[in-house]
Short mmCIF file of C-alpha atoms and ligand atoms in Angstrom, two decimals:
data_model
loop_
_atom_site.label_atom_id
_atom_site.label_comp_id
_atom_site.label_asym_id
_atom_site.label_seq_id
_atom_site.Cartn_x
_atom_site.Cartn_y
_atom_site.Cartn_z
CA MET A 1 10.07 6.26 -27.50
CA TYR A 2 8.84 5.71 -23.74
CA ASP A 3 9.73 2.58 -21.64
CA LEU A 4 6.08 2.30 -20.32
CA VAL A 5 2.69 3.46 -20.70
CA ILE A 6 -0.31 3.21 -18.37
CA GLU A 7 -3.07 3.81 -19.82
CA ASP A 8 -6.68 5.47 -18.02
CA GLY A 9 -5.75 4.13 -14.70
CA THR A 10 -7.24 5.94 -11.42
CA ILE A 11 -4.46 7.50 -10.07
CA LEU A 12 -4.56 8.17 -6.29
CA SER A 13 -2.35 10.45 -4.00
CA GLY A 14 -3.38 10.78 0.14
CA THR A 15 -6.28 13.22 -0.80
CA SER A 16 -6.75 13.34 -4.48
CA ARG A 17 -7.52 11.24 -7.62
CA ARG A 18 -8.04 11.37 -11.13
CA VAL A 19 -7.94 9.68 -14.49
CA ALA A 20 -4.99 9.72 -16.73
CA ASP A 21 -2.33 8.07 -18.90
CA ILE A 22 1.34 8.06 -16.83
CA ALA A 23 4.54 7.71 -19.17
CA VAL A 24 7.52 6.51 -17.90
CA GLU A 25 11.11 6.88 -19.29
CA GLY A 26 14.53 5.55 -17.53
CA GLY A 27 12.64 3.91 -14.07
CA ARG A 28 11.21 7.79 -13.99
CA ILE A 29 7.56 9.30 -14.62
CA VAL A 30 8.03 11.91 -17.43
CA TYR A 31 4.45 12.45 -18.62
CA ILE A 32 0.90 12.69 -16.32
CA GLY A 33 -1.88 13.19 -18.67
CA PRO A 34 -4.90 13.06 -21.13
CA ARG A 35 -3.31 9.99 -24.07
CA ALA A 36 0.43 10.04 -23.42
CA GLY A 37 0.43 9.42 -27.03
CA GLY A 38 3.75 8.30 -28.95
CA PRO A 39 4.99 4.74 -29.09
CA ALA A 40 5.78 2.69 -26.39
CA LYS A 41 8.09 -0.54 -25.19
CA ARG A 42 5.15 -1.27 -22.90
CA LYS A 43 1.35 -0.18 -22.55
CA VAL A 44 -0.71 -1.09 -20.28
CA SER A 45 -4.37 -0.33 -19.65
CA ALA A 46 -5.87 0.46 -16.27
CA ILE A 47 -9.45 1.33 -17.32
CA GLY A 48 -10.64 0.99 -14.34
CA ARG A 49 -8.34 0.28 -11.74
CA PHE A 50 -6.53 2.23 -9.54
CA VAL A 51 -2.71 3.33 -10.22
CA VAL A 52 -1.29 3.85 -6.47
CA PRO A 53 2.56 5.03 -5.26
CA GLY A 54 4.37 1.67 -4.10
CA PHE A 55 4.17 1.11 -0.45
CA ILE A 56 7.21 1.79 1.64
CA ASP A 57 7.91 0.03 4.16
CA THR A 58 10.21 1.63 6.59
CA HIS A 59 10.39 -1.14 9.03
CA VAL A 60 11.33 -4.67 8.09
CA HIS A 61 13.59 -7.16 9.43
CA PHE A 62 15.07 -9.30 6.74
CA ARG A 63 17.62 -10.64 8.56
CA ASP A 64 20.66 -10.97 6.13
CA PRO A 65 23.56 -10.85 6.76
CA GLY A 66 22.80 -13.81 9.12
CA HIS A 67 20.20 -16.10 9.61
CA PRO A 68 19.51 -17.59 5.81
CA HIS A 69 17.61 -20.26 7.34
CA LYS A 70 14.83 -17.49 8.65
CA GLU A 71 15.01 -14.48 5.71
CA ASP A 72 17.33 -13.05 3.09
CA TRP A 73 17.03 -10.15 0.64
CA GLY A 74 16.12 -12.36 -1.99
CA SER A 75 13.54 -13.59 -0.43
CA GLY A 76 12.04 -11.26 1.73
CA SER A 77 12.14 -8.30 -1.03
CA ALA A 78 10.37 -11.01 -3.24
CA ALA A 79 7.25 -11.01 -0.60
CA ALA A 80 7.44 -7.41 -0.44
CA VAL A 81 7.05 -6.71 -4.25
CA SER A 82 4.78 -9.10 -4.67
CA GLY A 83 2.93 -7.31 -1.83
CA GLY A 84 2.79 -3.86 -3.53
CA VAL A 85 5.72 -3.17 -1.17
CA THR A 86 8.54 -0.66 -3.20
CA THR A 87 10.68 0.17 -0.71
CA VAL A 88 11.65 -1.03 2.52
CA CYS A 89 14.12 -0.07 5.52
CA ASP A 90 15.92 -2.43 6.79
CA MET A 91 16.24 -3.15 10.68
CA PRO A 92 20.08 -3.27 12.36
CA ASN A 93 19.99 -6.39 14.28
CA THR A 94 21.11 -8.68 11.79
CA ASN A 95 24.26 -10.40 12.02
CA PRO A 96 27.32 -8.69 11.98
CA PRO A 97 24.70 -5.91 13.60
CA THR A 98 24.72 -2.84 11.84
CA ILE A 99 25.94 -0.30 13.91
CA THR A 100 29.75 0.24 12.30
CA VAL A 101 30.33 2.05 9.44
CA GLU A 102 32.02 -1.25 7.99
CA ALA A 103 28.65 -3.57 8.48
CA TRP A 104 26.55 -1.29 6.93
CA HIS A 105 28.10 -1.00 3.99
CA GLU A 106 28.09 -5.12 3.97
CA LYS A 107 24.41 -5.20 4.47
CA ALA A 108 24.57 -2.84 1.50
CA ALA A 109 26.13 -4.76 -0.67
CA LEU A 110 23.79 -7.69 -0.12
CA ALA A 111 20.66 -5.57 -0.52
CA GLU A 112 22.21 -4.60 -3.93
CA ALA A 113 23.03 -7.63 -5.37
CA LYS A 114 19.46 -9.01 -4.01
CA SER A 115 16.93 -6.97 -3.45
CA ARG A 116 13.97 -7.28 -5.66
CA ALA A 117 12.45 -3.68 -3.72
CA ASN A 118 14.62 -0.53 -3.42
CA PHE A 119 16.00 -0.26 0.43
CA GLY A 120 17.21 2.29 3.00
CA ILE A 121 19.78 0.91 5.29
CA TRP A 122 19.13 1.72 9.03
CA PHE A 123 21.95 2.60 11.45
CA GLY A 124 22.11 0.94 14.31
CA GLY A 125 21.90 3.51 17.66
CA ALA A 126 24.71 1.59 19.99
CA ALA A 127 26.97 2.84 23.26
CA GLY A 128 30.16 3.92 22.19
CA LYS A 129 28.79 3.92 17.96
CA ILE A 130 27.98 7.30 17.88
CA ASP A 131 30.65 8.76 15.48
CA ASP A 132 29.75 6.27 13.38
CA ALA A 133 26.06 6.68 13.54
CA ARG A 134 26.78 10.42 12.70
CA ARG A 135 28.71 9.82 9.58
CA MET A 136 26.31 7.35 8.50
CA ALA A 137 22.68 8.81 8.88
CA ASP A 138 23.45 11.86 9.87
CA GLU A 139 25.56 12.96 7.03
CA GLY A 140 25.47 9.34 4.83
CA PRO A 141 23.61 7.47 2.94
CA ALA A 142 21.76 5.36 6.21
CA CYS A 143 17.91 6.21 6.41
CA GLY A 144 17.86 6.83 10.02
CA ILE A 145 19.16 5.72 13.28
CA LYS A 146 17.34 2.94 15.14
CA VAL A 147 17.45 2.85 19.00
CA PHE A 148 15.60 -0.01 21.41
CA MET A 149 14.81 1.14 24.12
CA GLY A 150 14.58 -2.28 26.04
CA ALA A 151 15.75 -5.54 24.67
CA SER A 152 14.09 -7.23 22.26
CA THR A 153 15.46 -9.78 19.55
CA GLY A 154 18.98 -9.50 20.25
CA PRO A 155 21.44 -7.91 22.96
CA LEU A 156 20.39 -3.75 24.34
CA LEU A 157 22.98 -1.71 22.82
CA VAL A 158 21.50 1.63 24.60
CA ASP A 159 21.07 2.17 27.61
CA ASP A 160 19.63 6.50 28.80
CA THR A 161 23.20 7.67 29.24
CA THR A 162 23.33 6.99 25.41
CA LEU A 163 20.23 7.72 24.49
CA VAL A 164 20.93 11.54 25.56
CA GLU A 165 24.41 11.26 24.18
CA LEU A 166 22.43 10.47 20.64
CA PHE A 167 20.10 13.60 21.11
CA GLU A 168 22.92 15.46 21.92
CA ARG A 169 25.24 14.76 19.39
CA THR A 170 23.18 13.55 16.07
CA SER A 171 20.06 14.75 13.86
CA ALA A 172 19.19 12.36 11.24
CA LEU A 173 15.65 11.13 12.22
CA MET A 174 15.64 8.46 14.83
CA GLY A 175 13.54 5.76 15.10
CA VAL A 176 12.67 3.84 18.23
CA HIS A 177 11.46 0.53 20.16
CA ALA A 178 9.36 2.11 22.70
CA GLU A 179 9.69 -0.43 25.77
CA ASP A 180 11.39 0.43 28.74
CA GLU A 181 13.82 -1.63 30.00
CA GLY A 182 13.76 -0.94 33.56
CA VAL A 183 10.26 -1.78 33.36
CA LEU A 184 10.37 -4.67 31.66
CA GLN A 185 13.01 -5.84 34.14
CA ARG A 186 11.04 -5.59 36.67
CA TYR A 187 8.40 -7.55 35.08
CA ARG A 188 10.49 -10.37 34.16
CA GLU A 189 11.85 -10.54 37.65
CA HIS A 190 8.00 -10.62 38.92
CA TRP A 191 7.17 -13.55 36.33
CA ALA A 192 10.60 -15.82 36.66
CA GLY A 193 10.38 -19.01 36.05
CA LYS A 194 5.91 -19.02 35.58
CA VAL A 195 4.35 -18.02 32.21
CA PRO A 196 2.64 -15.19 31.78
CA PRO A 197 -1.38 -15.62 30.83
CA THR A 198 -0.67 -13.70 28.03
CA HIS A 199 2.86 -12.20 26.24
CA HIS A 200 0.98 -8.53 26.86
CA ASP A 201 1.34 -9.33 30.70
CA ALA A 202 5.27 -10.00 30.24
CA ARG A 203 5.64 -6.89 28.83
CA PRO A 204 2.97 -4.45 29.57
CA ALA A 205 1.51 -0.91 28.46
CA GLU A 206 3.41 0.53 30.89
CA ALA A 207 6.91 -0.09 29.55
CA ALA A 208 5.90 1.66 26.07
CA VAL A 209 4.15 3.98 27.69
CA VAL A 210 7.60 5.19 30.07
CA ALA A 211 9.58 4.90 27.31
CA VAL A 212 7.23 7.57 25.17
CA SER A 213 7.28 9.88 27.69
CA ARG A 214 10.90 9.93 28.15
CA LEU A 215 11.25 10.18 24.13
CA VAL A 216 8.79 13.30 24.31
CA GLU A 217 10.76 14.87 26.82
CA LEU A 218 14.48 14.14 25.28
CA THR A 219 13.03 15.76 22.26
CA ARG A 220 11.73 18.47 24.03
CA ALA A 221 15.19 19.05 25.50
CA HIS A 222 16.78 18.84 22.10
CA PRO A 223 14.49 18.88 19.18
CA ARG A 224 14.79 16.31 16.23
CA ARG A 225 12.70 14.30 13.69
CA VAL A 226 11.66 11.10 15.85
CA HIS A 227 9.54 8.47 14.57
CA VAL A 228 8.05 6.13 17.47
CA CYS A 229 7.37 2.51 15.80
CA HIS A 230 4.69 0.22 16.16
CA VAL A 231 2.58 2.10 18.70
CA SER A 232 0.43 -0.02 19.64
CA THR A 233 -1.32 1.22 23.15
CA ALA A 234 -4.23 3.89 24.25
CA ALA A 235 -1.90 5.08 26.59
CA GLU A 236 1.52 5.94 24.42
CA LEU A 237 -1.41 7.80 21.78
CA ALA A 238 -2.67 9.75 24.64
CA VAL A 239 0.85 11.32 25.23
CA LEU A 240 1.69 11.19 21.71
CA ASP A 241 -1.60 12.98 20.76
CA ALA A 242 -0.70 15.80 23.42
CA VAL A 243 2.61 17.26 21.27
CA ARG A 244 1.38 16.39 17.86
CA GLY A 245 2.10 19.39 15.74
CA ILE A 246 4.01 20.63 18.39
CA LEU A 247 7.22 18.05 18.90
CA PRO A 248 8.81 16.71 15.26
CA MET A 249 7.74 12.97 16.54
CA THR A 250 5.58 11.25 14.20
CA THR A 251 4.27 7.69 15.05
CA GLU A 252 3.96 4.40 12.91
CA VAL A 253 1.59 1.69 13.42
CA SER A 254 2.11 -2.25 12.72
CA PRO A 255 -0.88 -4.22 10.96
CA HIS A 256 -0.71 -6.31 13.82
CA HIS A 257 -1.60 -4.16 16.53
CA LEU A 258 -4.55 -3.28 14.88
CA TRP A 259 -5.29 -6.75 13.05
CA LEU A 260 -5.20 -8.79 16.10
CA ASP A 261 -5.16 -8.35 20.44
CA ASN A 262 -3.88 -10.99 23.22
CA GLN A 263 -6.42 -13.17 23.22
CA SER A 264 -6.27 -14.24 19.58
CA PRO A 265 -5.78 -18.42 20.19
CA LEU A 266 -2.07 -17.81 17.92
CA GLY A 267 0.18 -18.87 21.16
CA ASN A 268 3.81 -18.51 20.17
CA LEU A 269 3.16 -17.01 16.55
CA GLY A 270 1.14 -14.15 18.35
CA LYS A 271 4.47 -13.23 20.41
CA VAL A 272 6.11 -9.68 19.56
CA ASN A 273 7.80 -7.09 20.75
CA PRO A 274 5.64 -4.99 21.26
CA PRO A 275 3.21 -7.47 22.38
CA LEU A 276 -0.48 -8.00 21.00
CA ARG A 277 -2.90 -6.07 23.23
CA PRO A 278 -5.84 -5.92 24.60
CA ASP A 279 -8.95 -5.55 22.15
CA ALA A 280 -9.22 -1.62 23.87
CA ASP A 281 -5.02 -1.15 22.83
CA ARG A 282 -6.80 -2.13 19.64
CA ARG A 283 -9.96 -0.29 19.00
CA ALA A 284 -8.13 2.88 19.97
CA LEU A 285 -5.44 2.48 17.46
CA TRP A 286 -7.72 2.46 14.98
CA PHE A 287 -9.78 4.93 16.04
CA ALA A 288 -6.28 7.16 15.99
CA LEU A 289 -6.26 6.20 12.29
CA GLY A 290 -9.46 6.87 11.35
CA ARG A 291 -8.66 10.86 13.59
CA GLY A 292 -5.02 10.98 11.12
CA LEU A 293 -3.21 10.11 14.12
CA LEU A 294 -0.80 7.51 13.19
CA ASP A 295 1.45 8.78 10.08
CA THR A 296 2.92 5.49 8.73
CA VAL A 297 2.45 1.45 8.73
CA GLY A 298 5.63 -0.76 9.98
CA SER A 299 5.75 -4.18 8.99
CA ASP A 300 7.64 -5.15 11.68
CA HIS A 301 8.36 -7.90 9.46
CA ALA A 302 10.18 -10.08 11.50
CA PRO A 303 10.27 -14.18 10.32
CA HIS A 304 10.79 -16.56 12.57
CA THR A 305 10.50 -20.67 12.08
CA LEU A 306 7.46 -22.48 12.80
CA GLU A 307 10.13 -24.50 14.17
CA GLU A 308 11.85 -21.62 16.17
CA LYS A 309 7.99 -20.64 16.68
CA ALA A 310 7.17 -24.22 18.60
CA LEU A 311 9.59 -23.83 21.22
CA PRO A 312 8.37 -23.12 25.40
CA TYR A 313 6.87 -20.03 25.54
CA GLU A 314 10.85 -18.29 27.25
CA SER A 315 12.30 -19.58 24.23
CA ALA A 316 10.50 -18.89 21.26
CA PRO A 317 11.69 -15.95 19.19
CA SER A 318 9.62 -12.94 19.15
CA GLY A 319 7.99 -11.25 15.83
CA ILE A 320 5.97 -11.72 13.13
CA PRO A 321 6.47 -11.82 9.58
CA GLY A 322 4.03 -9.20 7.63
CA VAL A 323 5.58 -7.31 4.83
CA GLU A 324 3.01 -9.14 1.78
CA MET A 325 0.97 -8.98 3.93
CA ILE A 326 -0.19 -5.05 4.43
CA PHE A 327 -1.81 -4.29 1.34
CA PRO A 328 -4.28 -7.00 0.99
CA LEU A 329 -5.42 -6.55 4.81
CA PHE A 330 -5.54 -2.78 4.10
CA LEU A 331 -7.61 -3.16 0.86
CA ALA A 332 -9.45 -5.49 2.48
CA ALA A 333 -10.52 -2.92 5.28
CA VAL A 334 -10.90 -0.63 2.67
CA LYS A 335 -13.23 -3.06 0.71
CA HIS A 336 -15.38 -2.75 4.36
CA GLY A 337 -15.17 1.30 4.71
CA LYS A 338 -13.17 0.69 7.95
CA LEU A 339 -10.84 3.77 5.59
CA PRO A 340 -10.93 5.43 2.40
CA LEU A 341 -7.92 3.59 0.31
CA GLU A 342 -6.56 7.32 0.07
CA ARG A 343 -5.50 7.19 3.84
CA VAL A 344 -3.69 4.24 2.52
CA VAL A 345 -1.84 5.73 0.25
CA ALA A 346 -0.73 8.23 2.67
CA MET A 347 0.10 6.03 5.42
CA CYS A 348 2.00 3.56 3.24
CA SER A 349 3.38 5.94 0.15
CA GLU A 350 3.17 9.74 0.37
CA SER A 351 4.29 9.79 4.66
CA PRO A 352 6.42 7.43 4.94
CA ALA A 353 8.70 9.23 2.31
CA ARG A 354 8.35 12.70 3.42
CA ILE A 355 8.85 11.37 6.65
CA PHE A 356 11.79 9.90 5.86
CA GLY A 357 13.51 12.42 3.36
CA PHE A 358 12.59 10.28 0.12
CA ALA A 359 12.07 12.74 -2.69
CA LYS A 360 11.37 10.42 -5.24
CA LYS A 361 9.12 8.33 -3.91
CA GLY A 362 6.09 8.09 -2.46
CA LYS A 363 3.81 9.98 -4.90
CA VAL A 364 2.78 9.63 -9.08
CA VAL A 365 4.42 12.67 -10.36
CA VAL A 366 6.47 13.57 -13.25
CA GLY A 367 9.83 13.52 -12.08
CA ALA A 368 9.82 10.95 -8.89
CA ASP A 369 10.53 7.33 -9.70
CA ALA A 370 8.15 4.86 -11.53
CA ASP A 371 7.42 2.89 -8.48
CA LEU A 372 3.67 1.92 -8.94
CA LEU A 373 1.25 -0.61 -8.21
CA ILE A 374 -2.30 -1.81 -10.53
CA PHE A 375 -5.44 -3.50 -9.11
CA GLY A 376 -8.65 -3.61 -9.34
CA GLU A 377 -11.56 -3.68 -6.82
CA PRO A 378 -10.72 -6.49 -4.64
CA GLU A 379 -12.65 -9.65 -4.24
CA LEU A 380 -11.88 -11.07 -1.16
CA HIS A 381 -10.44 -14.57 0.17
CA LYS A 382 -9.66 -16.89 2.35
CA HIS A 383 -5.99 -16.11 3.37
CA VAL A 384 -3.95 -18.94 2.44
CA ALA A 385 0.36 -20.13 3.12
CA GLU A 386 0.96 -20.82 -0.71
CA GLU A 387 0.31 -17.11 -1.57
CA LEU A 388 3.40 -16.12 0.95
CA LEU A 389 6.77 -15.61 -0.55
CA THR A 390 8.52 -14.73 2.95
CA ARG A 391 10.78 -18.13 3.51
CA VAL A 392 9.27 -18.99 6.86
CA GLY A 393 6.15 -19.30 4.83
CA TRP A 394 3.47 -18.33 7.54
CA SER A 395 1.48 -15.62 8.64
CA PRO A 396 -1.16 -14.93 12.03
CA TYR A 397 -3.54 -14.45 8.90
CA LEU A 398 -4.00 -17.78 7.69
CA GLY A 399 -7.90 -17.90 6.78
CA GLN A 400 -8.98 -14.35 7.48
CA LYS A 401 -10.98 -12.87 4.36
CA VAL A 402 -8.06 -10.26 2.73
CA ALA A 403 -7.66 -8.63 -1.03
CA PRO A 404 -5.48 -10.36 -3.31
CA LYS A 405 -1.88 -9.07 -4.03
CA PRO A 406 -1.69 -5.91 -6.53
CA ASP A 407 -2.54 -7.09 -10.66
CA MET A 408 1.29 -5.16 -11.59
CA VAL A 409 4.03 -4.00 -9.55
CA PHE A 410 6.73 -1.72 -10.89
CA VAL A 411 10.11 -0.75 -9.60
CA ASN A 412 11.54 2.01 -11.07
CA GLY A 413 9.53 1.52 -14.03
CA LYS A 414 10.18 -2.14 -14.56
CA LEU A 415 7.86 -4.73 -13.82
CA VAL A 416 8.61 -7.19 -11.41
CA ALA A 417 5.05 -8.65 -9.77
CA GLU A 418 1.96 -9.37 -11.43
CA ARG A 419 -0.73 -11.67 -9.16
CA GLY A 420 1.47 -12.10 -6.19
CA ARG A 421 4.16 -13.76 -8.69
CA ILE A 422 7.42 -12.60 -9.20
CA VAL A 423 7.98 -12.16 -13.08
CA ASP A 424 11.13 -10.77 -13.76
CA ASP A 425 13.89 -12.71 -11.68
CA ALA A 426 16.64 -10.40 -12.41
CA ALA A 427 14.88 -6.79 -11.72
CA ARG A 428 16.94 -5.31 -8.59
CA GLY A 429 16.01 -1.90 -6.15
CA ALA A 430 18.57 0.31 -5.46
CA LEU A 431 19.50 2.13 -2.24
CA VAL A 432 16.91 4.87 -1.19
CA SER A 433 18.55 7.76 0.91
CA PRO A 434 17.26 11.05 2.49
CA GLU A 435 17.25 13.81 0.36
CA ARG A 436 18.66 17.00 2.40
CA ALA A 437 18.25 20.34 2.11
CA ALA A 438 22.09 22.04 0.73
O1 DOR B 501 8.70 -8.74 17.67
C1 DOR B 501 9.98 -8.36 17.86
N1 DOR B 501 10.94 -8.76 16.67
N2 DOR B 501 10.51 -7.09 18.07
C2 DOR B 501 11.39 -6.15 18.08
O2 DOR B 501 12.02 -5.52 18.55
C3 DOR B 501 12.19 -7.25 16.93
C4 DOR B 501 12.08 -8.23 16.08
C5 DOR B 501 13.10 -9.29 15.65
O3 DOR B 501 13.79 -8.57 14.75
O4 DOR B 501 12.81 -10.62 15.59
ZN1 ZN B 502 10.78 -3.07 17.61
ZN1 ZN B 503 11.53 -4.34 14.46
#
């Protein structure tokens, strides 16, 4: 007997759509085609609705362990699955930071106990910890090595010497926050004691483009897969477009850089690294997205409380929560004709699975894990705080017209969320690691 049959849904990949039944057993898709037939514990009619692979957000800061007033694996993953994100990859700047084997396993144990979404866990690049990075990311279960080239939330752990060493001695996918510390330092001195007109003036495009250019240089010298996180400027795109298809470099874009700019009246709520950019950069990102030059969407979900954001500019932490807003924002964009739904599936499901080597994720095919979203043609509504599940309870998009969260969200074949609400409080996701060629 099947555990689940989804009937008559319009199943999408990044390049196709077809109407078929999907049968699930033991958390996996076991049949796709006309009339699954046979008994099933649960049958869902998806007639007239879409069925897509669950979204994969490879860039979240759930802050657990260390910051329970902001978020933990329970609340962060509830927000994720409510918004159709069935797999998250958590960043290393927790407390303790995920830069040792012990800290990585400590975080994995927390996620295993509390996460409603499947989870990957980044290993943090740090001076003196290269052997651990090799063990945990090149050979072991970590989803990649995360490197901050400039200080953001948390201390800077990698200087250029360590970065070169990482390129020379490790081979796992490297995810990079590309803002150059030297440039940032120059602007820190320039603005010392003054408040810049916008956060972008304190951390201008120059910091990003210098860092991305250095990454291109290093990738050319020591070829390995580099995923440039949250590309935010036209200048970075120009550098990266020139090597696209030549070097193994891929790109992530964050919703806040597509939907907001440095003139958005958000105050510290819009303080994020890399910063919200001028409108021309924002439009360049949409143009690049339309041409297929941006590979994945990462929310960079960074939950800081409203109290923390109410501090003066210099002390307010940087970061924007957003893991549960990817689906509502992108589906609204589809409705407005800004991009086809297939492109959303490509960027939010298929490409992250391919780039990170999550072989059983990101596609609706026989043998894949049954991480599935069901939803209809969306009716847009005004986004309100009540629909948020992140512990910090705010979003920079309040008042904007967005799509509703998916009708149904399945994680490994289990229904975990319906219309933005958690319906199975006990269901837990599983660790996701890259599958390496034997
Ligand atoms: O704005 C940011 N917030 N950028 C980062 O790089 C880190 C993040 C956080 O962890 O708060
Ligand atoms: Zn970052
Ligand atoms: Zn981040």
